[in-house]
Structure formats: C-alpha cells, structure tokens
Backbone as CSV, one residue per row, in Angstrom:
resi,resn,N_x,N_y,N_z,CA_x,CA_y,CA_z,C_x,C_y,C_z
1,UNK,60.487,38.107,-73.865,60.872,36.709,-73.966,59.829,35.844,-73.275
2,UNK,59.660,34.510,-73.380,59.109,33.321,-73.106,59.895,32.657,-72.811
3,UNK,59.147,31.721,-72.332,59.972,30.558,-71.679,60.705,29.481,-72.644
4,UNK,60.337,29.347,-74.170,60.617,28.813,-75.040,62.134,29.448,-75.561
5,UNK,62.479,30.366,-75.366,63.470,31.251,-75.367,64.881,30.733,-74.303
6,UNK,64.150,30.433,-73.344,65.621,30.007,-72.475,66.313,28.693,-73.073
7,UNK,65.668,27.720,-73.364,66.415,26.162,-73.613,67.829,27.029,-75.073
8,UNK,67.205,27.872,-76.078,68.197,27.795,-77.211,69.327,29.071,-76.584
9,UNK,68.846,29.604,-75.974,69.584,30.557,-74.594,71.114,30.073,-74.104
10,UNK,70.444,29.125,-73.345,71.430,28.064,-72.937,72.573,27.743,-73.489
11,UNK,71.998,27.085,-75.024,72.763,26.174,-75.049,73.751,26.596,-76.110
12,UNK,73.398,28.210,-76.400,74.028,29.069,-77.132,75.062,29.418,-76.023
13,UNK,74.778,29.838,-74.737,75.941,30.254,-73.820,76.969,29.108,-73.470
14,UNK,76.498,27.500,-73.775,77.519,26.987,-73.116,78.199,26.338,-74.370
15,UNK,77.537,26.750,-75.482,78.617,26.099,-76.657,77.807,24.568,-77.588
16,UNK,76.906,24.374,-77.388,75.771,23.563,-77.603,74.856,23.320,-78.330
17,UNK,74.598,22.536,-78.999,73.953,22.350,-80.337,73.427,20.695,-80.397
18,UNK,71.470,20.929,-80.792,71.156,19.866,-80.641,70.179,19.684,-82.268
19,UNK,69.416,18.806,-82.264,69.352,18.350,-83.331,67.146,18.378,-83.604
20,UNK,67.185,18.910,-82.421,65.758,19.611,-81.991,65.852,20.972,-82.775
21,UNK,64.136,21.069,-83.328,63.909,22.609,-83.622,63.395,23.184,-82.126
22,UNK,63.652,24.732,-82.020,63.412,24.975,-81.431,62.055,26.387,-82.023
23,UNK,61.099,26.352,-80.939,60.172,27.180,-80.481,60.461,28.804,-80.454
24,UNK,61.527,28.859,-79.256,61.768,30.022,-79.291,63.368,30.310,-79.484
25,UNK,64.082,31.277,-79.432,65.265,32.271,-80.110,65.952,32.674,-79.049
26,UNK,67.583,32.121,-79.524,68.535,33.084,-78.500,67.932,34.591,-77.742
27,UNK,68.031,34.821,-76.700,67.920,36.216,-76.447,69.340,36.653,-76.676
28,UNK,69.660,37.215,-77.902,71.162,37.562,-78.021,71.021,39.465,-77.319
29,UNK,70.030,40.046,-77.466,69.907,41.687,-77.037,70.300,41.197,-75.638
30,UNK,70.817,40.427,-74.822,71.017,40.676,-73.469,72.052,39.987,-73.222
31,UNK,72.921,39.308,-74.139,74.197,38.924,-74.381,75.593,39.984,-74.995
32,UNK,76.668,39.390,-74.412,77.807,40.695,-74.617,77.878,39.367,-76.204
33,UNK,78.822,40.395,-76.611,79.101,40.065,-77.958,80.653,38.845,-77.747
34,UNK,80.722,38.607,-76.887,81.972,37.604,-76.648,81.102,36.565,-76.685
35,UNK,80.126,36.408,-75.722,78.806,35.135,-76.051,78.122,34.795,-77.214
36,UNK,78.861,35.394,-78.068,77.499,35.336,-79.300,78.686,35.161,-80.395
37,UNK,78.293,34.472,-81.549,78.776,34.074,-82.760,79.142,35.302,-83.544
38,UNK,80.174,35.263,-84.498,80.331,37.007,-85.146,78.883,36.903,-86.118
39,UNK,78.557,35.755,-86.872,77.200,36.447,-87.290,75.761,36.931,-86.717
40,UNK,75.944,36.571,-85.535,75.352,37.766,-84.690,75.312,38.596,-84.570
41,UNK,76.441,39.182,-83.962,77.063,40.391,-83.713,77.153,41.111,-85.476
42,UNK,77.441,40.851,-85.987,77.726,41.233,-87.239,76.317,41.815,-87.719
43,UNK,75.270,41.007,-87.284,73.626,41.643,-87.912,72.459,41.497,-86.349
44,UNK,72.935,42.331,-85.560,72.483,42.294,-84.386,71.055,43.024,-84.613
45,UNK,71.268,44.183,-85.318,69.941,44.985,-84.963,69.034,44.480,-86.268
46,UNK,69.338,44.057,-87.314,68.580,43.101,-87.870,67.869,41.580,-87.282
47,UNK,68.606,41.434,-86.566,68.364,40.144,-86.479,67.368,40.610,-85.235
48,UNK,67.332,41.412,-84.347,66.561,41.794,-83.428,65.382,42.691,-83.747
49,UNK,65.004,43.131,-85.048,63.835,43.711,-85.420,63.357,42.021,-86.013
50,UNK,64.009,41.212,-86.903,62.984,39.477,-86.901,62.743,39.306,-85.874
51,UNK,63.482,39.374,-84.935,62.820,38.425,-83.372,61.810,38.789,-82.907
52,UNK,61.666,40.337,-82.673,60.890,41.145,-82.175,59.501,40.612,-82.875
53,UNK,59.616,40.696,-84.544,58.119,40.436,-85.243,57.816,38.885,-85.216
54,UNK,59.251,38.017,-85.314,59.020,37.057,-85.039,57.665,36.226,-83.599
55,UNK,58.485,36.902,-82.267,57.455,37.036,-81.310,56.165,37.643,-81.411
56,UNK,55.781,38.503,-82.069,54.593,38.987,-82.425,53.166,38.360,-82.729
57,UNK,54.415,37.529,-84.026,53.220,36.540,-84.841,53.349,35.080,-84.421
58,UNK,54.428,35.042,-83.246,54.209,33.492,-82.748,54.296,33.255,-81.367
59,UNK,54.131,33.939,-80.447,53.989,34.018,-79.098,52.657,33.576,-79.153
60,UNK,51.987,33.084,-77.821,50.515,32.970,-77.695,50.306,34.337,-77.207
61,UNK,50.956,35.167,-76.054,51.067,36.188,-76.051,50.997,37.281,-76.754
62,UNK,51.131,36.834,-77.840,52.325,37.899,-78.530,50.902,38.859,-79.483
63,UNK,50.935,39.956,-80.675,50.044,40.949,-81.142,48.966,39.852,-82.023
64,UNK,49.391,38.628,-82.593,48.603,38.403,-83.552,47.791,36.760,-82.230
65,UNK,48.051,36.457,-81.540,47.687,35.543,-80.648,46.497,36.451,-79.810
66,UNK,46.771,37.623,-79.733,45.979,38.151,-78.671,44.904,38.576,-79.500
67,UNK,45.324,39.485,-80.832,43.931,39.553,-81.501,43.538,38.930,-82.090
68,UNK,43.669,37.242,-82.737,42.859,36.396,-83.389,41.997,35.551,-81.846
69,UNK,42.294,35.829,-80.497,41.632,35.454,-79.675,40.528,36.147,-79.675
70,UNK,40.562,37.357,-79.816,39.545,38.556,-79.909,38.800,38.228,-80.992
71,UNK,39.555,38.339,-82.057,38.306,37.828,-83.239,37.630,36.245,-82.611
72,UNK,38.462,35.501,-82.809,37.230,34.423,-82.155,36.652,34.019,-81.434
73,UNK,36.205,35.005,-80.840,35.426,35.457,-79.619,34.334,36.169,-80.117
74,UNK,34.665,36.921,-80.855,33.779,38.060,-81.825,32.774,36.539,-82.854
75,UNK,33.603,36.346,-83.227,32.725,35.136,-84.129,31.915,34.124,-82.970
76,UNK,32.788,34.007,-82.255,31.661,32.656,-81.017,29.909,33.427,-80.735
77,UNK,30.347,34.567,-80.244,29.378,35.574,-79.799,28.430,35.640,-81.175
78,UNK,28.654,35.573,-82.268,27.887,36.518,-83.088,26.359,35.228,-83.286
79,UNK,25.541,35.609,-83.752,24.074,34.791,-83.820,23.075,34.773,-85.351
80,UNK,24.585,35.450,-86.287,23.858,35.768,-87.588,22.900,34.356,-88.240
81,UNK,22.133,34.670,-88.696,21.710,33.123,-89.729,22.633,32.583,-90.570
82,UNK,22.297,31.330,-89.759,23.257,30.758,-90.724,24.968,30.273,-90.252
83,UNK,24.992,31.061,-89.477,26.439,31.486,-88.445,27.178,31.796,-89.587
84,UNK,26.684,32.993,-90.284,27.842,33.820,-91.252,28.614,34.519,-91.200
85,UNK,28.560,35.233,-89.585,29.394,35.880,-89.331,30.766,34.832,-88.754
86,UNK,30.605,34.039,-87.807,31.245,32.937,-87.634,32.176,32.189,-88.358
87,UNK,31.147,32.023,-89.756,31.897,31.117,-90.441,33.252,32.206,-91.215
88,UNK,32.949,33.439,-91.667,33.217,34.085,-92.254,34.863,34.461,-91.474
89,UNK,34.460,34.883,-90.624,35.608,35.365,-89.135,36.716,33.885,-88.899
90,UNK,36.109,32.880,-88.669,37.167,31.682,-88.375,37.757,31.281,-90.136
91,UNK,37.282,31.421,-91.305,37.736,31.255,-92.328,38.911,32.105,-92.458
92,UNK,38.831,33.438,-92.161,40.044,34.098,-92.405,40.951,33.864,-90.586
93,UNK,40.713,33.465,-90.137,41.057,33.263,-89.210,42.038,31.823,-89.429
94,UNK,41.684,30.957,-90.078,42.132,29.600,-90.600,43.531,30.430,-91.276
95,UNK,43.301,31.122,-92.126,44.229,31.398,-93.493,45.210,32.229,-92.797
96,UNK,44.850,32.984,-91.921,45.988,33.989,-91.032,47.086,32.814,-90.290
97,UNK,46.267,31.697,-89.720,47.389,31.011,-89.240,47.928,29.439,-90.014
98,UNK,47.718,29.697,-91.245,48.450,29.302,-91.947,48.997,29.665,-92.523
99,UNK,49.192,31.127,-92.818,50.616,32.377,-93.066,51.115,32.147,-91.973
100,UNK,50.628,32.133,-90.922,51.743,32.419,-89.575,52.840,31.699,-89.097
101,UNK,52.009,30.060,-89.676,52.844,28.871,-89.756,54.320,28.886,-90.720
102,UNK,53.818,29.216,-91.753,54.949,29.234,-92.755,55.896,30.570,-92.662
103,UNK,55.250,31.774,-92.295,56.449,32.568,-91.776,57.101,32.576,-90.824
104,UNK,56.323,31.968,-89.752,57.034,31.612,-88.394,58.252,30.890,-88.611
105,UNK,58.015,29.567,-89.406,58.783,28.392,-89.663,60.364,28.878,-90.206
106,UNK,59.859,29.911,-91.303,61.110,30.774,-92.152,62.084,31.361,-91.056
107,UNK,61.261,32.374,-90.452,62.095,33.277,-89.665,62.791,32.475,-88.634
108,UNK,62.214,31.289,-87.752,62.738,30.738,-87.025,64.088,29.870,-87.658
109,UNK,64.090,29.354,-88.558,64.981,28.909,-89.506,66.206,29.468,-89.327
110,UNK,66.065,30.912,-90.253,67.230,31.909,-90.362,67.676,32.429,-89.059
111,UNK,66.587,32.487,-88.199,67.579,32.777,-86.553,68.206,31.785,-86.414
112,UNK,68.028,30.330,-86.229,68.857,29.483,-85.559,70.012,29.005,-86.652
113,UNK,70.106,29.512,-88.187,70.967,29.339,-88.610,72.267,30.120,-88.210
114,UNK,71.787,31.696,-88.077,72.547,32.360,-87.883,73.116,32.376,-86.089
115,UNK,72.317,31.621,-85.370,72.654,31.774,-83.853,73.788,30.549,-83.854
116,UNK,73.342,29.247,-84.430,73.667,27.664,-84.076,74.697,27.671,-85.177
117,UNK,74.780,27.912,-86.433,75.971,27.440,-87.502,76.462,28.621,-88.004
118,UNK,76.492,29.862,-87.310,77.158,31.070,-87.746,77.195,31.481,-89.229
119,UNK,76.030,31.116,-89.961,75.632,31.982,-91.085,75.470,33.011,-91.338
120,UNK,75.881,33.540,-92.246,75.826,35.005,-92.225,74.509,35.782,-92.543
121,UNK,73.811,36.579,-92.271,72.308,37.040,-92.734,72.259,37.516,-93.667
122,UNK,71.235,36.731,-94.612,70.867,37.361,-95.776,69.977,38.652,-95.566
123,UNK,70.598,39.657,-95.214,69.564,40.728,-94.812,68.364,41.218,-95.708
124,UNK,68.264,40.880,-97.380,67.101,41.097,-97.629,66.269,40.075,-97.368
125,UNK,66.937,38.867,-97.228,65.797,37.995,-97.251,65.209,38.467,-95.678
126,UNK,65.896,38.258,-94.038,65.193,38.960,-93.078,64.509,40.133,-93.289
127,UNK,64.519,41.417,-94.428,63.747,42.255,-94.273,62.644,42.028,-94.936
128,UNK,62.735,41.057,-95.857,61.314,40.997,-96.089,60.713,39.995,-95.631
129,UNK,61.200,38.981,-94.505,60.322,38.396,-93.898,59.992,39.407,-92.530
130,UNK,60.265,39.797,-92.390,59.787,41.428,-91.255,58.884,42.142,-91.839
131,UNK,58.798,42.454,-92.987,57.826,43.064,-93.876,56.453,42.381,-94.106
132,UNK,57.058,41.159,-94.251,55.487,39.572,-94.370,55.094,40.065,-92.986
133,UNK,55.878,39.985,-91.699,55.094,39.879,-90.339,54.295,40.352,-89.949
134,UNK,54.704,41.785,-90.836,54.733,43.342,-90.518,53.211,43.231,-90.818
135,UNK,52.975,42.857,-92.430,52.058,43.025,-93.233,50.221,42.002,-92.519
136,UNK,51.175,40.613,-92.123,50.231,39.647,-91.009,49.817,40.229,-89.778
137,UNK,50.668,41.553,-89.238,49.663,42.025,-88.226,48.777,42.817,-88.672
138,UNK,49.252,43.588,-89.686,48.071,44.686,-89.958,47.059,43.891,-90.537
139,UNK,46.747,42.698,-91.455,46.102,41.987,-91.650,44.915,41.629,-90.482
140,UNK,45.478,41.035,-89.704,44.547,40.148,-88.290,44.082,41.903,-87.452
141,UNK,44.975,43.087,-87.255,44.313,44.302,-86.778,43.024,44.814,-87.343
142,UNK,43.235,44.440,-88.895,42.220,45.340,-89.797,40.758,44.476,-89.378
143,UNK,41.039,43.097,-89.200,39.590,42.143,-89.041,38.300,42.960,-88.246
C-alpha cells in the first residue's frame, strides 16, 4: 500500500462517500468482512489479484514505475547519432504510459465501483483487465 490508499480506506470504514476520484484503493485484504460491502466480500480474491496489478502499473513505486525509470535512464545515457537510441526508448516509453493511463483509469473505476456503490464484479471484465496489466509489464520488462 501507499499513502494514496488510506484517504478511500477511511472513508470506506466510516461509511463515506465523496465525489473525488481517487488515486489509490480500499485496502479491503486487511479488513474483516463486516467492514466491507458484500460485493467485496463476494469477489475478494479477484478483486485483490486487480489491486495487486493495479499497483504494479500505477504506483511510482510500483514494477512498471521502477522499470520505465530504468529505461529512461538507459536512453538519457545513450550517445547514439542522432539520439536514436533515445528517441527510440522514450517513444515506446510515451506509448507504455499511455496504456497505463487508460488501464489504470479502468481498473480504478471498477474497484471503487465495487468498494463505494456495491456493484457486483464483472469478473471477466477484471480478468482481463489483469491480463492487459499482466501483458504491460511484460511489455516495459522485455525493453
């Protein structure tokens, strides 16, 4: 967890609902199931493999923050003519986090639907946005 994580935390424990998107996601894995909405509880370990990839690809921390730092670092460093390696490295570097944007946006969506208005999970649609995440790390690893 992050610190972006505590405010929707909160305001899930005291019954609370605001009109802000939020950043980060109930920590429901450390909540009893009396604290938590039945569509929670109802798709807990689903909903906790999205969070998990969710954080992945949108933490600054997180697998795809730490290695597109690495790649553009790799590109700052490089001295090809031309700066082709550079240009080449921050281009796909551009396009990775504009997947990241729009899956981030999704997954965060369907958590706070299902945390804040007790929707029920469309579990294929979460597995295959786990599958997109899945697919965006091995993407930014392979660089």
């Amino acid at each position: 967890s992050d610190h972006t994580d505590i405010r929707p935390t909160i305001l899930e424990l005291v019954g609370l609902k605001d009109d802000y998107a939020h950043e980060g996601r109930v920590l429901f894995e450390d909540l009893a199931d009396s604290a938590l909405p039945s569509s929670v509880v109802n798709a807990r370990q689903i909903l906790t493999q999205l969070s998990q990839v969710y954080k992945e690809i949108d933490a600054p921390v997180g697998q795809l923050g730490l290695k597109t730092l690495q790649v553009s670092t790799k590109a700052i460093e490089s001295n090809d003519p031309g700066d082709s390696t550079y240009t080449h490295l921050e281009n796909q570097l551009s396009s990775i986090i504009t997947q990241r944007d729009s899956l981030a946006s999704q997954m965060i969506t369907l958590l706070e639907q299902t945390e804040f208005a007790n929707q029920p999970v469309n579990t294929q649609q979460a597995q295959q946005l786990i599958n997109q995440g899945n697919a965006l790390l091995q993407q930014v690893n392979n660089m």
